[in-house]
CSV table of N, CA and C in Angstrom, one decimal:
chain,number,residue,atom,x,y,z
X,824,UNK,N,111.8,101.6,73.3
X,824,UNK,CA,110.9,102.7,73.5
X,824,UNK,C,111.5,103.6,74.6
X,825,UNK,N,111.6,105.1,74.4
X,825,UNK,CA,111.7,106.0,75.4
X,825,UNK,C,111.0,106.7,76.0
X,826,UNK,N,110.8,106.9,77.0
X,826,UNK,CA,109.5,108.2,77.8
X,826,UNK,C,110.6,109.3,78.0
X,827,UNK,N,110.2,110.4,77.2
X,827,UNK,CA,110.6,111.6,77.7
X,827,UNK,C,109.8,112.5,77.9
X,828,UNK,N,110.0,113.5,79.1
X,828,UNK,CA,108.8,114.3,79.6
X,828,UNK,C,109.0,116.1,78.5
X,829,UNK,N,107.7,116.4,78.4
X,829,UNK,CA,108.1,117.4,77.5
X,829,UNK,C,108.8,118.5,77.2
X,830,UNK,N,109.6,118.7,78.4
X,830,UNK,CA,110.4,119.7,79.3
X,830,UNK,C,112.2,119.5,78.6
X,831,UNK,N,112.0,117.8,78.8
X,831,UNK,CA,113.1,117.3,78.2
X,831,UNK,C,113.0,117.0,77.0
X,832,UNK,N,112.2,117.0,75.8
X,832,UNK,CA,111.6,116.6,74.6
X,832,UNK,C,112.5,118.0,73.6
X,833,UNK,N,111.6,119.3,74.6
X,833,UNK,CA,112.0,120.5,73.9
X,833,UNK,C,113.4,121.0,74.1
X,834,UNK,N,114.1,120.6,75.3
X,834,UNK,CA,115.4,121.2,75.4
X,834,UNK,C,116.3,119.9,74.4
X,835,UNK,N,115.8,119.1,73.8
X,835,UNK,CA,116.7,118.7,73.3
X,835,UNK,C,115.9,117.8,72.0
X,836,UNK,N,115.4,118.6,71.7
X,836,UNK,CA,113.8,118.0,70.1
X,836,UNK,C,115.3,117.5,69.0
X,837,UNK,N,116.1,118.4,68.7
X,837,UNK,CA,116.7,117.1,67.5
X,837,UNK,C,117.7,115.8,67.8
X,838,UNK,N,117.9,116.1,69.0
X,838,UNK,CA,118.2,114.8,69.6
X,838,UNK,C,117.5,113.2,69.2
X,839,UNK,N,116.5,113.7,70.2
X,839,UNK,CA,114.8,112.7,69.9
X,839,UNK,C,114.7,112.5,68.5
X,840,UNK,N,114.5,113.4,67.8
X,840,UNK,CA,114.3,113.0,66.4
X,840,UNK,C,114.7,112.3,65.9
X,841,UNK,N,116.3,112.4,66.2
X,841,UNK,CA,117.4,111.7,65.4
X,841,UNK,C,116.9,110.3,65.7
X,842,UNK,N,116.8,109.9,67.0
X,842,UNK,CA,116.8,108.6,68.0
X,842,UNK,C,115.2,108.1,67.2
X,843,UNK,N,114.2,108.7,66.9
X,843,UNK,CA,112.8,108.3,66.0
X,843,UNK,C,113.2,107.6,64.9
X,844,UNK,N,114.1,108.5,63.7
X,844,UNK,CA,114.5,108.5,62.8
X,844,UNK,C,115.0,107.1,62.8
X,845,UNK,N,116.0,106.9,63.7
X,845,UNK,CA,116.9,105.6,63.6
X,845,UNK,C,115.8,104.2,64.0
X,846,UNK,N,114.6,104.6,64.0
X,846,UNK,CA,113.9,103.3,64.8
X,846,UNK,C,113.0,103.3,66.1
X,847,UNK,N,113.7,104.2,67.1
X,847,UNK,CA,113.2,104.0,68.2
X,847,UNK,C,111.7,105.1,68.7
X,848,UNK,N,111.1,104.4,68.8
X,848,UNK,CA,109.5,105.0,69.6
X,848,UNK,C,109.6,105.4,70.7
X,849,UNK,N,109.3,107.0,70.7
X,849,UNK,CA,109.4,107.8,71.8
X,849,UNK,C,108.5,108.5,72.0
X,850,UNK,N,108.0,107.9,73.5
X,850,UNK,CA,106.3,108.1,74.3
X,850,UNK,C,107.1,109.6,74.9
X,851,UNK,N,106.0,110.7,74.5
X,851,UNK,CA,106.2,112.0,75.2
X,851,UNK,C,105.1,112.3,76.2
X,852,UNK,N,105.4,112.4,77.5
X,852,UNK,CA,104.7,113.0,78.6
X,852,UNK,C,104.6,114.1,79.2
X,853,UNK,N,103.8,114.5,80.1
X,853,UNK,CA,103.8,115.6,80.7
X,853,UNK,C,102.8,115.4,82.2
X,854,UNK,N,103.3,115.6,83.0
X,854,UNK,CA,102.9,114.8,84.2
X,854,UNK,C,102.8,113.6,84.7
X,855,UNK,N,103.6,112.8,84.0
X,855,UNK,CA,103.6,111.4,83.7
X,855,UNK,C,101.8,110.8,83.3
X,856,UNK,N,101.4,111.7,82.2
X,856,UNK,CA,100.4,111.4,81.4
X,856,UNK,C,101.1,111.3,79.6
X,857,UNK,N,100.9,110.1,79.1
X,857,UNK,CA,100.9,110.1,77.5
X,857,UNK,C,100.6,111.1,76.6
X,858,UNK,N,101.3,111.6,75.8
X,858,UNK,CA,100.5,112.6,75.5
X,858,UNK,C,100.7,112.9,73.8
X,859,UNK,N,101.7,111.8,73.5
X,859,UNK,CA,101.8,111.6,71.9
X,859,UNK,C,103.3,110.3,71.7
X,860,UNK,N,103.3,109.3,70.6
X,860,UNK,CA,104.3,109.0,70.3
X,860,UNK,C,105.2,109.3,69.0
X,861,UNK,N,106.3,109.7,69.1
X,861,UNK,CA,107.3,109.9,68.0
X,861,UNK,C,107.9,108.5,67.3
X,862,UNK,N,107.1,108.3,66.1
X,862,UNK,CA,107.7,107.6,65.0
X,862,UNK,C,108.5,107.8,64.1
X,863,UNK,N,109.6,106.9,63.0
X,863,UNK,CA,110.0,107.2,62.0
X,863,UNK,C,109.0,107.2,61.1
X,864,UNK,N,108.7,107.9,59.8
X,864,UNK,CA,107.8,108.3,58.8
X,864,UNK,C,107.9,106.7,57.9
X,865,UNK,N,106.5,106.2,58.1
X,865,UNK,CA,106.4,104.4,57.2
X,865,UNK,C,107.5,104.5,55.4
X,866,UNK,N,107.9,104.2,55.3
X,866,UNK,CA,108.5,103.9,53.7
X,866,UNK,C,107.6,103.7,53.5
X,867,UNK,N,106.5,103.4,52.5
X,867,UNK,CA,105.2,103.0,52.0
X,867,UNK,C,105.9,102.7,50.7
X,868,UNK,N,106.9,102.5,49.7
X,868,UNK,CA,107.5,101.9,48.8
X,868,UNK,C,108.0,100.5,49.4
X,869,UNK,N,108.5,100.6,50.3
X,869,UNK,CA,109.6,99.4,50.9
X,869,UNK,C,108.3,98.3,51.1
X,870,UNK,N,107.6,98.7,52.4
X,870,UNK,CA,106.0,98.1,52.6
X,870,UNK,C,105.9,97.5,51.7
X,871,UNK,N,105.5,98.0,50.7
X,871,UNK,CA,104.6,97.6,49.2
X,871,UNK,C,105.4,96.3,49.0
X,872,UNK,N,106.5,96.4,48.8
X,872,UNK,CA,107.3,95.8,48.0
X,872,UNK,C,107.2,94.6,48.7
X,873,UNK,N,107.4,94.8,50.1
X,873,UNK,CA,107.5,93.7,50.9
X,873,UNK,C,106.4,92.6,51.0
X,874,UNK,N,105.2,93.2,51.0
X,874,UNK,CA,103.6,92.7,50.7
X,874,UNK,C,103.6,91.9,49.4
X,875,UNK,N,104.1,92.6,48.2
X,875,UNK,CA,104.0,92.1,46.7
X,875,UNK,C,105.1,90.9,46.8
X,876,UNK,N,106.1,90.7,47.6
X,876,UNK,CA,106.9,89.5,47.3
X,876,UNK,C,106.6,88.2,48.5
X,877,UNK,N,105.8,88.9,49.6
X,877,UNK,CA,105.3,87.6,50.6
X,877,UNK,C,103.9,87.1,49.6
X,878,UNK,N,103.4,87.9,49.3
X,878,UNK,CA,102.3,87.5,48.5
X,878,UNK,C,102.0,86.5,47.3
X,879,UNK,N,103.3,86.8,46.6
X,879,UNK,CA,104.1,86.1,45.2
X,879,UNK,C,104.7,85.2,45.5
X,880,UNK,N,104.8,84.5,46.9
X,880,UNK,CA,105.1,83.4,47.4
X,880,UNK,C,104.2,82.2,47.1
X,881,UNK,N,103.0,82.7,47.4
X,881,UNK,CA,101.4,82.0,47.1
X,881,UNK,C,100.5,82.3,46.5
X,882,UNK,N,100.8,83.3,45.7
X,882,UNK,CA,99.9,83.8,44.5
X,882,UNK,C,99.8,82.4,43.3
X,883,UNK,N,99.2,82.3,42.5
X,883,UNK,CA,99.3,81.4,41.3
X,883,UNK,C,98.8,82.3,40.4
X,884,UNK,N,99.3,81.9,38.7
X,884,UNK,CA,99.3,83.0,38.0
X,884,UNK,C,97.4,82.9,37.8
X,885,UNK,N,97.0,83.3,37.2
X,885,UNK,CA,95.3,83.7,36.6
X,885,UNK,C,94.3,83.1,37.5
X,886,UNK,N,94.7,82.9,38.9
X,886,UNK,CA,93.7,82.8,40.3
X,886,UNK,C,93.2,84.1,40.8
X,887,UNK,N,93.2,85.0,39.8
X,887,UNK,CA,92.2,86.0,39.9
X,887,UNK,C,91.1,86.1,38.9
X,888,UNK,N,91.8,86.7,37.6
X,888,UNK,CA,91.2,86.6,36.8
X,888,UNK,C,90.9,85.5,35.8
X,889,UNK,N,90.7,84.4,36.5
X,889,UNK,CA,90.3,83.4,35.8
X,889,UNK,C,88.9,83.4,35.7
X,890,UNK,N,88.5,82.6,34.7
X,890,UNK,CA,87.0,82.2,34.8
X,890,UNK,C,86.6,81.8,35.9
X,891,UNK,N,84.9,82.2,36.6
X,891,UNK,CA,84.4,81.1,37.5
X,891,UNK,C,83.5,80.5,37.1
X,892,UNK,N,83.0,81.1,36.0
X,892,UNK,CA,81.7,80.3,35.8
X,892,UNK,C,80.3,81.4,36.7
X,893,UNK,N,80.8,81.9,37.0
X,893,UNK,CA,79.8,83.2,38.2
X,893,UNK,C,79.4,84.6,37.2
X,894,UNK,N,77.9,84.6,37.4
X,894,UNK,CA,78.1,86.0,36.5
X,894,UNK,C,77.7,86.8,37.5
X,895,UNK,N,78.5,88.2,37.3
X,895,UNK,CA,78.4,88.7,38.4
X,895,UNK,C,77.7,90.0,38.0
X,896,UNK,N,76.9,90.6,39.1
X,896,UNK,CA,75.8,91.7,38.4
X,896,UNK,C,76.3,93.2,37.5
X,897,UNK,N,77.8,92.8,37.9
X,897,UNK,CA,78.5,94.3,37.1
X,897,UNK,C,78.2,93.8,35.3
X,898,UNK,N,78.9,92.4,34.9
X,898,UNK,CA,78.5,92.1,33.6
X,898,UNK,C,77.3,92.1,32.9
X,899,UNK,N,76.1,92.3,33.8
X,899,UNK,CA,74.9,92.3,33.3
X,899,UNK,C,74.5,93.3,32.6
């Protein structure tokens, strides 16, 4: 993580970005008050994917939609 004050944020914005971009979290200040953090943008494909195969580790097949024996008030 970087602290850079906003004085130095603006004289050198694609710098910072670049440094976001690659990973690193950059706290922006101004008076040595917090005042926003610079992230890279989440892949929300990658995520997913990552979720659906830790998941599929311990999932078993029709342990959802299996019978329970439960009726439930939507079927009614």
């Amino acid at each position: 993580m970087i602290n850079v004050n906003i004085t130095e944020l603006r004289a050198n914005l694609l710098k910072y970005l670049n440094k976001a971009q690659q990973g690193t979290h950059i706290t922006v200040t101004s008076n040595g008050q917090q005042l926003a953090t610079i992230v890279a943008p989440i892949d929300q494909k990658r995520q997913a994917e990552t979720k659906l195969k830790r998941l599929a580790k311990t999932t078993k097949i029709h342990d959802v939609i299996s019978p329970t024996g439960v009726q439930w008030d939507e079927m009614k």
